[in-house]
Amino acid sequence: MDSGETVRITHVGGPTALIEVGGWRLLTDPTFDPAGRRYFFGWGTSSRKLTGPAIAPGELGQIDAVLLSHDHHDDNLDAAGRALLPSAGTVVTTAAGARRLDGQVGATRGLEPWATTRLEGDGRLPIEITATPCRHGPPLSRPIVGDVVGFALRWAGQRDGALWITGDTVLCDGVLEVPRRIDVGTALVHLGGVRFPISGPLRYTLSAEEAVELCQLADPRTIVPIHYEGWKHFREGRAEAEAAFAHAPQLAPRVKWLPIGSPVELAV
């Protein structure tokens, strides 16, 4: 595999993906609990996990770094995922999350939006990681939902731009700023259109239509939907996303649905 031009991604389920590139093995938002349990997110919100991971933590092999969009919601970091963190080389997350995880994991790097860190290692391709803005709910919800970031990964040899993991977000000024500041080649887009009964029509992650609007602006070569299945609080799944992208003929051929549990190589 030419690590400068291709990347291998394994969608484990939910927001969890294994990204292999340039000698690195990176894991996003570790969620490995079995299905069935109900989780409480605070302020009267909760959800039940409907699907377990396609790969068990012990089957992953060594993880060099975890890209953790946020640590305080169990659909992005559950108990089994949290147990994995100490064995990972580095955890890159929000500044607030790094403070909460301090002393629980080996090396933690906390990033505010637009801050950058760098992964370097002998014989490996250096990777620059930029934290990108998210808003995980309606306006003024940050004190309730907490801090969340996405991640833009850049390395030498990328043909079309950064690998961008949006993180859990709605369409807001911060996330719309990303395509204006970063050339995006591949986008891992968190979907789901999350809503909760207690807050009615208010949305906490991208709807399919919002994802289309964001991708029209970012213009990525490849669009990889994730975090759209496996939880009861998701209001939109693959069918809704496929329908929305079908109405954007310039984007529809770029959407790549990864088979859950199987590695796929993508040109980046």
mmCIF file of C-alpha atoms in Angstrom:
data_model
loop_
_atom_site.group_PDB
_atom_site.id
_atom_site.type_symbol
_atom_site.label_atom_id
_atom_site.label_comp_id
_atom_site.label_asym_id
_atom_site.label_seq_id
_atom_site.Cartn_x
_atom_site.Cartn_y
_atom_site.Cartn_z
ATOM 1 C CA MET A 1 0.000 0.000 0.000
ATOM 2 C CA ASP A 2 1.340 3.435 -0.935
ATOM 3 C CA SER A 3 0.707 5.170 2.384
ATOM 4 C CA GLY A 4 0.983 8.599 0.833
ATOM 5 C CA GLU A 5 -1.944 8.032 -1.526
ATOM 6 C CA THR A 6 -4.210 5.371 -0.018
ATOM 7 C CA VAL A 7 -5.726 4.769 3.371
ATOM 8 C CA ARG A 8 -7.423 1.682 4.746
ATOM 9 C CA ILE A 9 -10.552 2.266 6.814
ATOM 10 C CA THR A 10 -12.490 -0.328 8.777
ATOM 11 C CA HIS A 11 -15.878 0.821 10.048
ATOM 12 C CA VAL A 12 -16.282 -1.006 13.365
ATOM 13 C CA GLY A 13 -19.761 0.449 13.935
ATOM 14 C CA GLY A 14 -21.304 3.709 15.132
ATOM 15 C CA PRO A 15 -18.611 6.411 15.200
ATOM 16 C CA THR A 16 -15.790 3.885 15.547
ATOM 17 C CA ALA A 17 -13.418 3.429 12.621
ATOM 18 C CA LEU A 18 -9.886 2.096 12.317
ATOM 19 C CA ILE A 19 -7.785 4.252 9.995
ATOM 20 C CA GLU A 20 -4.510 2.789 8.734
ATOM 21 C CA VAL A 21 -2.152 5.070 6.870
ATOM 22 C CA GLY A 22 1.566 5.701 6.673
ATOM 23 C CA GLY A 23 2.405 3.078 9.276
ATOM 24 C CA TRP A 24 -0.138 4.487 11.760
ATOM 25 C CA ARG A 25 -3.194 2.747 13.198
ATOM 26 C CA LEU A 26 -5.685 5.354 14.374
ATOM 27 C CA LEU A 27 -9.015 4.650 16.056
ATOM 28 C CA THR A 28 -11.930 7.072 16.176
ATOM 29 C CA ASP A 29 -14.421 7.333 19.076
ATOM 30 C CA PRO A 30 -14.058 3.842 20.625
ATOM 31 C CA THR A 31 -17.410 2.154 21.306
ATOM 32 C CA PHE A 32 -17.218 -1.576 22.040
ATOM 33 C CA ASP A 33 -19.991 -2.336 24.529
ATOM 34 C CA PRO A 34 -22.470 -5.052 23.522
ATOM 35 C CA ALA A 35 -25.986 -4.164 22.451
ATOM 36 C CA GLY A 36 -28.909 -3.871 24.857
ATOM 37 C CA ARG A 37 -27.947 -1.373 27.508
ATOM 38 C CA ARG A 38 -29.603 2.008 27.992
ATOM 39 C CA TYR A 39 -27.301 5.011 28.439
ATOM 40 C CA PHE A 40 -28.172 8.367 29.977
ATOM 41 C CA PHE A 41 -26.709 11.513 28.431
ATOM 42 C CA GLY A 42 -28.025 14.000 30.979
ATOM 43 C CA TRP A 43 -30.831 16.579 31.044
ATOM 44 C CA GLY A 44 -33.471 13.888 30.519
ATOM 45 C CA THR A 45 -31.916 12.340 27.405
ATOM 46 C CA SER A 46 -31.114 8.661 26.976
ATOM 47 C CA SER A 47 -30.809 5.972 24.348
ATOM 48 C CA ARG A 48 -30.461 2.212 23.977
ATOM 49 C CA LYS A 49 -27.619 0.614 22.041
ATOM 50 C CA LEU A 50 -29.120 -1.650 19.385
ATOM 51 C CA THR A 51 -26.020 -3.148 17.750
ATOM 52 C CA GLY A 52 -22.700 -4.312 19.135
ATOM 53 C CA PRO A 53 -19.319 -3.730 17.472
ATOM 54 C CA ALA A 54 -18.336 -5.769 14.431
ATOM 55 C CA ILE A 55 -14.834 -6.217 15.884
ATOM 56 C CA ALA A 56 -13.924 -6.811 19.518
ATOM 57 C CA PRO A 57 -11.210 -4.623 21.088
ATOM 58 C CA GLY A 58 -8.888 -7.617 21.441
ATOM 59 C CA GLU A 59 -9.077 -8.230 17.697
ATOM 60 C CA LEU A 60 -7.937 -4.748 16.712
ATOM 61 C CA GLY A 61 -4.229 -5.073 17.332
ATOM 62 C CA GLN A 62 -2.042 -2.206 18.498
ATOM 63 C CA ILE A 63 -3.589 1.279 18.318
ATOM 64 C CA ASP A 64 -1.117 4.141 17.941
ATOM 65 C CA ALA A 65 -3.580 6.971 18.619
ATOM 66 C CA VAL A 66 -7.249 7.503 19.423
ATOM 67 C CA LEU A 67 -9.076 10.437 17.861
ATOM 68 C CA LEU A 68 -11.789 11.091 20.441
ATOM 69 C CA SER A 69 -14.301 13.732 19.374
ATOM 70 C CA HIS A 70 -15.655 13.890 22.933
ATOM 71 C CA ASP A 71 -15.403 11.733 26.026
ATOM 72 C CA HIS A 72 -18.644 12.480 27.847
ATOM 73 C CA HIS A 73 -21.283 10.708 25.710
ATOM 74 C CA ASP A 74 -21.432 6.916 25.802
ATOM 75 C CA ASP A 75 -22.277 6.592 22.114
ATOM 76 C CA ASN A 76 -18.809 8.018 21.402
ATOM 77 C CA LEU A 77 -16.871 6.538 24.315
ATOM 78 C CA ASP A 78 -18.478 3.680 26.224
ATOM 79 C CA ALA A 79 -17.124 1.560 29.064
ATOM 80 C CA ALA A 80 -15.303 -0.933 26.849
ATOM 81 C CA GLY A 81 -13.901 1.890 24.738
ATOM 82 C CA ARG A 82 -12.703 3.716 27.824
ATOM 83 C CA ALA A 83 -10.942 0.537 28.989
ATOM 84 C CA LEU A 84 -9.014 0.504 25.700
ATOM 85 C CA LEU A 85 -7.602 4.020 26.054
ATOM 86 C CA PRO A 86 -4.648 3.242 28.368
ATOM 87 C CA SER A 87 -3.232 0.822 25.784
ATOM 88 C CA ALA A 88 -3.334 3.400 22.973
ATOM 89 C CA GLY A 89 -0.190 5.392 22.363
ATOM 90 C CA THR A 90 -1.881 8.807 22.357
ATOM 91 C CA VAL A 91 -5.405 10.133 22.862
ATOM 92 C CA VAL A 92 -6.233 13.314 20.947
ATOM 93 C CA THR A 93 -9.447 14.949 22.151
ATOM 94 C CA THR A 94 -10.993 18.209 23.350
ATOM 95 C CA ALA A 95 -9.135 20.343 25.874
ATOM 96 C CA ALA A 96 -11.895 19.684 28.424
ATOM 97 C CA GLY A 97 -11.796 15.964 27.693
ATOM 98 C CA ALA A 98 -8.034 15.828 28.145
ATOM 99 C CA ARG A 99 -8.441 17.359 31.599
ATOM 100 C CA ARG A 100 -11.064 14.778 32.528
ATOM 101 C CA LEU A 101 -8.906 11.919 31.238
ATOM 102 C CA ASP A 102 -5.715 13.174 32.860
ATOM 103 C CA GLY A 103 -4.137 10.375 34.855
ATOM 104 C CA GLN A 104 -6.393 7.705 33.326
ATOM 105 C CA VAL A 105 -4.514 7.232 30.042
ATOM 106 C CA GLY A 106 -0.871 7.339 29.007
ATOM 107 C CA ALA A 107 -0.571 10.423 26.790
ATOM 108 C CA THR A 108 -3.417 12.843 26.136
ATOM 109 C CA ARG A 109 -3.401 15.871 23.858
ATOM 110 C CA GLY A 110 -6.252 18.308 24.343
ATOM 111 C CA LEU A 111 -7.089 20.590 21.431
ATOM 112 C CA GLU A 112 -9.294 23.633 21.132
ATOM 113 C CA PRO A 113 -10.929 24.162 17.715
ATOM 114 C CA TRP A 114 -8.327 25.019 15.038
ATOM 115 C CA ALA A 115 -5.414 23.923 17.234
ATOM 116 C CA THR A 116 -3.007 21.468 15.625
ATOM 117 C CA THR A 117 -0.832 18.605 16.800
ATOM 118 C CA ARG A 118 1.454 16.230 14.953
ATOM 119 C CA LEU A 119 1.999 12.486 15.036
ATOM 120 C CA GLU A 120 5.603 11.522 14.328
ATOM 121 C CA GLY A 121 7.436 8.223 14.635
ATOM 122 C CA ASP A 122 10.446 6.421 13.238
ATOM 123 C CA GLY A 123 9.725 5.112 9.766
ATOM 124 C CA ARG A 124 6.206 6.513 9.734
ATOM 125 C CA LEU A 125 4.602 9.239 7.718
ATOM 126 C CA PRO A 126 4.143 12.397 9.852
ATOM 127 C CA ILE A 127 0.463 13.288 10.229
ATOM 128 C CA GLU A 128 -0.809 16.749 11.110
ATOM 129 C CA ILE A 129 -4.080 16.731 13.049
ATOM 130 C CA THR A 130 -6.228 19.858 13.258
ATOM 131 C CA ALA A 131 -9.217 19.987 15.593
ATOM 132 C CA THR A 132 -12.233 21.312 13.706
ATOM 133 C CA PRO A 133 -15.261 23.053 15.254
ATOM 134 C CA CYS A 134 -18.475 21.241 16.135
ATOM 135 C CA ARG A 135 -21.727 22.202 17.817
ATOM 136 C CA HIS A 136 -23.442 19.111 19.141
ATOM 137 C CA GLY A 137 -26.906 20.636 19.363
ATOM 138 C CA PRO A 138 -29.040 23.737 18.809
ATOM 139 C CA PRO A 139 -27.795 27.305 19.404
ATOM 140 C CA LEU A 140 -26.726 28.040 22.996
ATOM 141 C CA SER A 141 -26.615 24.307 23.835
ATOM 142 C CA ARG A 142 -22.887 24.087 24.489
ATOM 143 C CA PRO A 143 -23.170 24.412 28.308
ATOM 144 C CA ILE A 144 -25.494 21.389 28.213
ATOM 145 C CA VAL A 145 -23.985 19.170 25.495
ATOM 146 C CA GLY A 146 -20.330 20.030 26.151
ATOM 147 C CA ASP A 147 -17.329 20.482 23.866
ATOM 148 C CA VAL A 148 -16.904 18.383 20.725
ATOM 149 C CA VAL A 149 -14.339 18.530 17.927
ATOM 150 C CA GLY A 150 -13.787 16.922 14.564
ATOM 151 C CA PHE A 151 -10.386 16.154 13.079
ATOM 152 C CA ALA A 152 -8.695 17.053 9.793
ATOM 153 C CA LEU A 153 -5.728 14.796 8.999
ATOM 154 C CA ARG A 154 -3.058 15.894 6.544
ATOM 155 C CA TRP A 155 0.100 14.153 5.378
ATOM 156 C CA ALA A 156 2.517 14.349 2.451
ATOM 157 C CA GLY A 157 1.242 12.836 -0.775
ATOM 158 C CA GLN A 158 -2.465 13.501 -0.373
ATOM 159 C CA ARG A 159 -3.885 14.021 -3.837
ATOM 160 C CA ASP A 160 -7.166 15.738 -3.101
ATOM 161 C CA GLY A 161 -6.914 17.204 0.389
ATOM 162 C CA ALA A 162 -7.334 16.327 4.028
ATOM 163 C CA LEU A 163 -9.129 13.378 5.552
ATOM 164 C CA TRP A 164 -11.834 15.084 7.621
ATOM 165 C CA ILE A 165 -13.816 13.417 10.405
ATOM 166 C CA THR A 166 -16.688 15.791 11.107
ATOM 167 C CA GLY A 167 -17.473 14.640 14.658
ATOM 168 C CA ASP A 168 -20.968 14.928 16.125
ATOM 169 C CA THR A 169 -22.282 18.272 14.961
ATOM 170 C CA VAL A 170 -25.182 20.134 13.441
ATOM 171 C CA LEU A 171 -24.791 22.526 10.551
ATOM 172 C CA CYS A 172 -23.446 25.686 12.194
ATOM 173 C CA ASP A 173 -21.048 28.535 11.463
ATOM 174 C CA GLY A 174 -18.079 26.675 12.936
ATOM 175 C CA VAL A 175 -18.460 23.544 10.856
ATOM 176 C CA LEU A 176 -19.222 25.579 7.738
ATOM 177 C CA GLU A 177 -15.900 27.340 8.233
ATOM 178 C CA VAL A 178 -13.974 24.075 7.787
ATOM 179 C CA PRO A 179 -14.276 23.850 3.973
ATOM 180 C CA ARG A 180 -13.303 27.509 3.711
ATOM 181 C CA ARG A 181 -10.046 26.894 5.584
ATOM 182 C CA ILE A 182 -9.163 23.298 4.686
ATOM 183 C CA ASP A 183 -9.201 21.479 1.346
ATOM 184 C CA VAL A 184 -11.160 18.286 2.046
ATOM 185 C CA GLY A 185 -10.434 15.188 0.000
ATOM 186 C CA THR A 186 -12.258 12.526 2.014
ATOM 187 C CA ALA A 187 -14.987 13.235 4.573
ATOM 188 C CA LEU A 188 -16.123 10.816 7.280
ATOM 189 C CA VAL A 189 -19.498 12.376 8.028
ATOM 190 C CA HIS A 190 -21.339 11.720 11.299
ATOM 191 C CA LEU A 191 -25.034 11.471 10.477
ATOM 192 C CA GLY A 192 -28.099 10.210 12.360
ATOM 193 C CA GLY A 193 -30.254 13.330 12.696
ATOM 194 C CA VAL A 194 -30.354 12.781 16.466
ATOM 195 C CA ARG A 195 -33.409 14.041 18.363
ATOM 196 C CA PHE A 196 -34.803 13.292 21.825
ATOM 197 C CA PRO A 197 -38.448 13.326 22.971
ATOM 198 C CA ILE A 198 -37.705 15.807 25.750
ATOM 199 C CA SER A 199 -36.443 18.463 23.313
ATOM 200 C CA GLY A 200 -38.892 17.847 20.486
ATOM 201 C CA PRO A 201 -37.706 18.915 17.027
ATOM 202 C CA LEU A 202 -34.294 20.130 18.187
ATOM 203 C CA ARG A 203 -31.511 18.249 16.452
ATOM 204 C CA TYR A 204 -28.111 17.213 17.829
ATOM 205 C CA THR A 205 -26.327 15.758 14.790
ATOM 206 C CA LEU A 206 -26.444 16.285 11.045
ATOM 207 C CA SER A 207 -29.568 15.339 9.184
ATOM 208 C CA ALA A 208 -29.127 13.815 5.746
ATOM 209 C CA GLU A 209 -30.123 17.084 4.079
ATOM 210 C CA GLU A 210 -27.634 19.025 6.200
ATOM 211 C CA ALA A 211 -24.917 16.531 5.299
ATOM 212 C CA VAL A 212 -25.627 17.132 1.621
ATOM 213 C CA GLU A 213 -25.386 20.884 2.125
ATOM 214 C CA LEU A 214 -22.094 20.518 3.981
ATOM 215 C CA CYS A 215 -20.635 18.205 1.336
ATOM 216 C CA GLN A 216 -21.701 20.556 -1.444
ATOM 217 C CA LEU A 217 -19.595 23.220 0.232
ATOM 218 C CA ALA A 218 -16.644 20.955 1.115
ATOM 219 C CA ASP A 219 -16.693 19.197 -2.284
ATOM 220 C CA PRO A 220 -14.825 16.060 -1.121
ATOM 221 C CA ARG A 221 -13.758 13.408 -3.600
ATOM 222 C CA THR A 222 -15.060 10.676 -1.290
ATOM 223 C CA ILE A 223 -17.889 10.818 1.281
ATOM 224 C CA VAL A 224 -17.993 8.108 3.953
ATOM 225 C CA PRO A 225 -21.117 8.126 6.177
ATOM 226 C CA ILE A 226 -20.644 6.870 9.742
ATOM 227 C CA HIS A 227 -22.510 7.074 13.077
ATOM 228 C CA TYR A 228 -25.921 6.586 11.487
ATOM 229 C CA GLU A 229 -26.795 3.128 12.894
ATOM 230 C CA GLY A 230 -26.829 1.057 16.049
ATOM 231 C CA TRP A 231 -28.609 3.451 18.448
ATOM 232 C CA LYS A 232 -32.249 4.172 19.161
ATOM 233 C CA HIS A 233 -31.803 7.961 19.267
ATOM 234 C CA PHE A 234 -30.861 8.109 15.592
ATOM 235 C CA ARG A 235 -33.821 9.432 13.643
ATOM 236 C CA GLU A 236 -32.302 8.936 10.185
ATOM 237 C CA GLY A 237 -30.365 5.969 8.842
ATOM 238 C CA ARG A 238 -28.847 4.857 5.585
ATOM 239 C CA ALA A 239 -32.113 5.010 3.628
ATOM 240 C CA GLU A 240 -32.658 8.688 4.427
ATOM 241 C CA ALA A 241 -29.043 9.542 3.596
ATOM 242 C CA GLU A 242 -29.174 7.672 0.287
ATOM 243 C CA ALA A 243 -32.376 9.489 -0.640
ATOM 244 C CA ALA A 244 -30.902 12.885 0.196
ATOM 245 C CA PHE A 245 -27.679 12.293 -1.735
ATOM 246 C CA ALA A 246 -29.666 10.947 -4.700
ATOM 247 C CA HIS A 247 -31.037 14.489 -5.100
ATOM 248 C CA ALA A 248 -27.471 15.811 -5.390
ATOM 249 C CA PRO A 249 -26.268 14.022 -8.541
ATOM 250 C CA GLN A 250 -22.811 15.592 -8.375
ATOM 251 C CA LEU A 251 -22.278 14.056 -4.911
ATOM 252 C CA ALA A 252 -24.120 10.741 -5.100
ATOM 253 C CA PRO A 253 -21.346 8.858 -6.977
ATOM 254 C CA ARG A 254 -18.835 9.931 -4.320
ATOM 255 C CA VAL A 255 -20.678 8.343 -1.387
ATOM 256 C CA LYS A 256 -18.923 5.205 -0.147
ATOM 257 C CA TRP A 257 -20.847 3.002 2.289
ATOM 258 C CA LEU A 258 -18.271 0.903 4.075
ATOM 259 C CA PRO A 259 -19.250 -2.674 4.946
ATOM 260 C CA ILE A 260 -19.178 -2.756 8.731
ATOM 261 C CA GLY A 261 -16.280 -4.846 9.997
ATOM 262 C CA SER A 262 -14.387 -5.159 6.696
ATOM 263 C CA PRO A 263 -11.380 -3.002 5.718
ATOM 264 C CA VAL A 264 -11.666 -0.889 2.577
ATOM 265 C CA GLU A 265 -8.839 0.928 0.817
ATOM 266 C CA LEU A 266 -9.551 4.439 -0.415
ATOM 267 C CA ALA A 267 -7.443 6.749 -2.530
ATOM 268 C CA VAL A 268 -6.739 9.929 -0.573
#
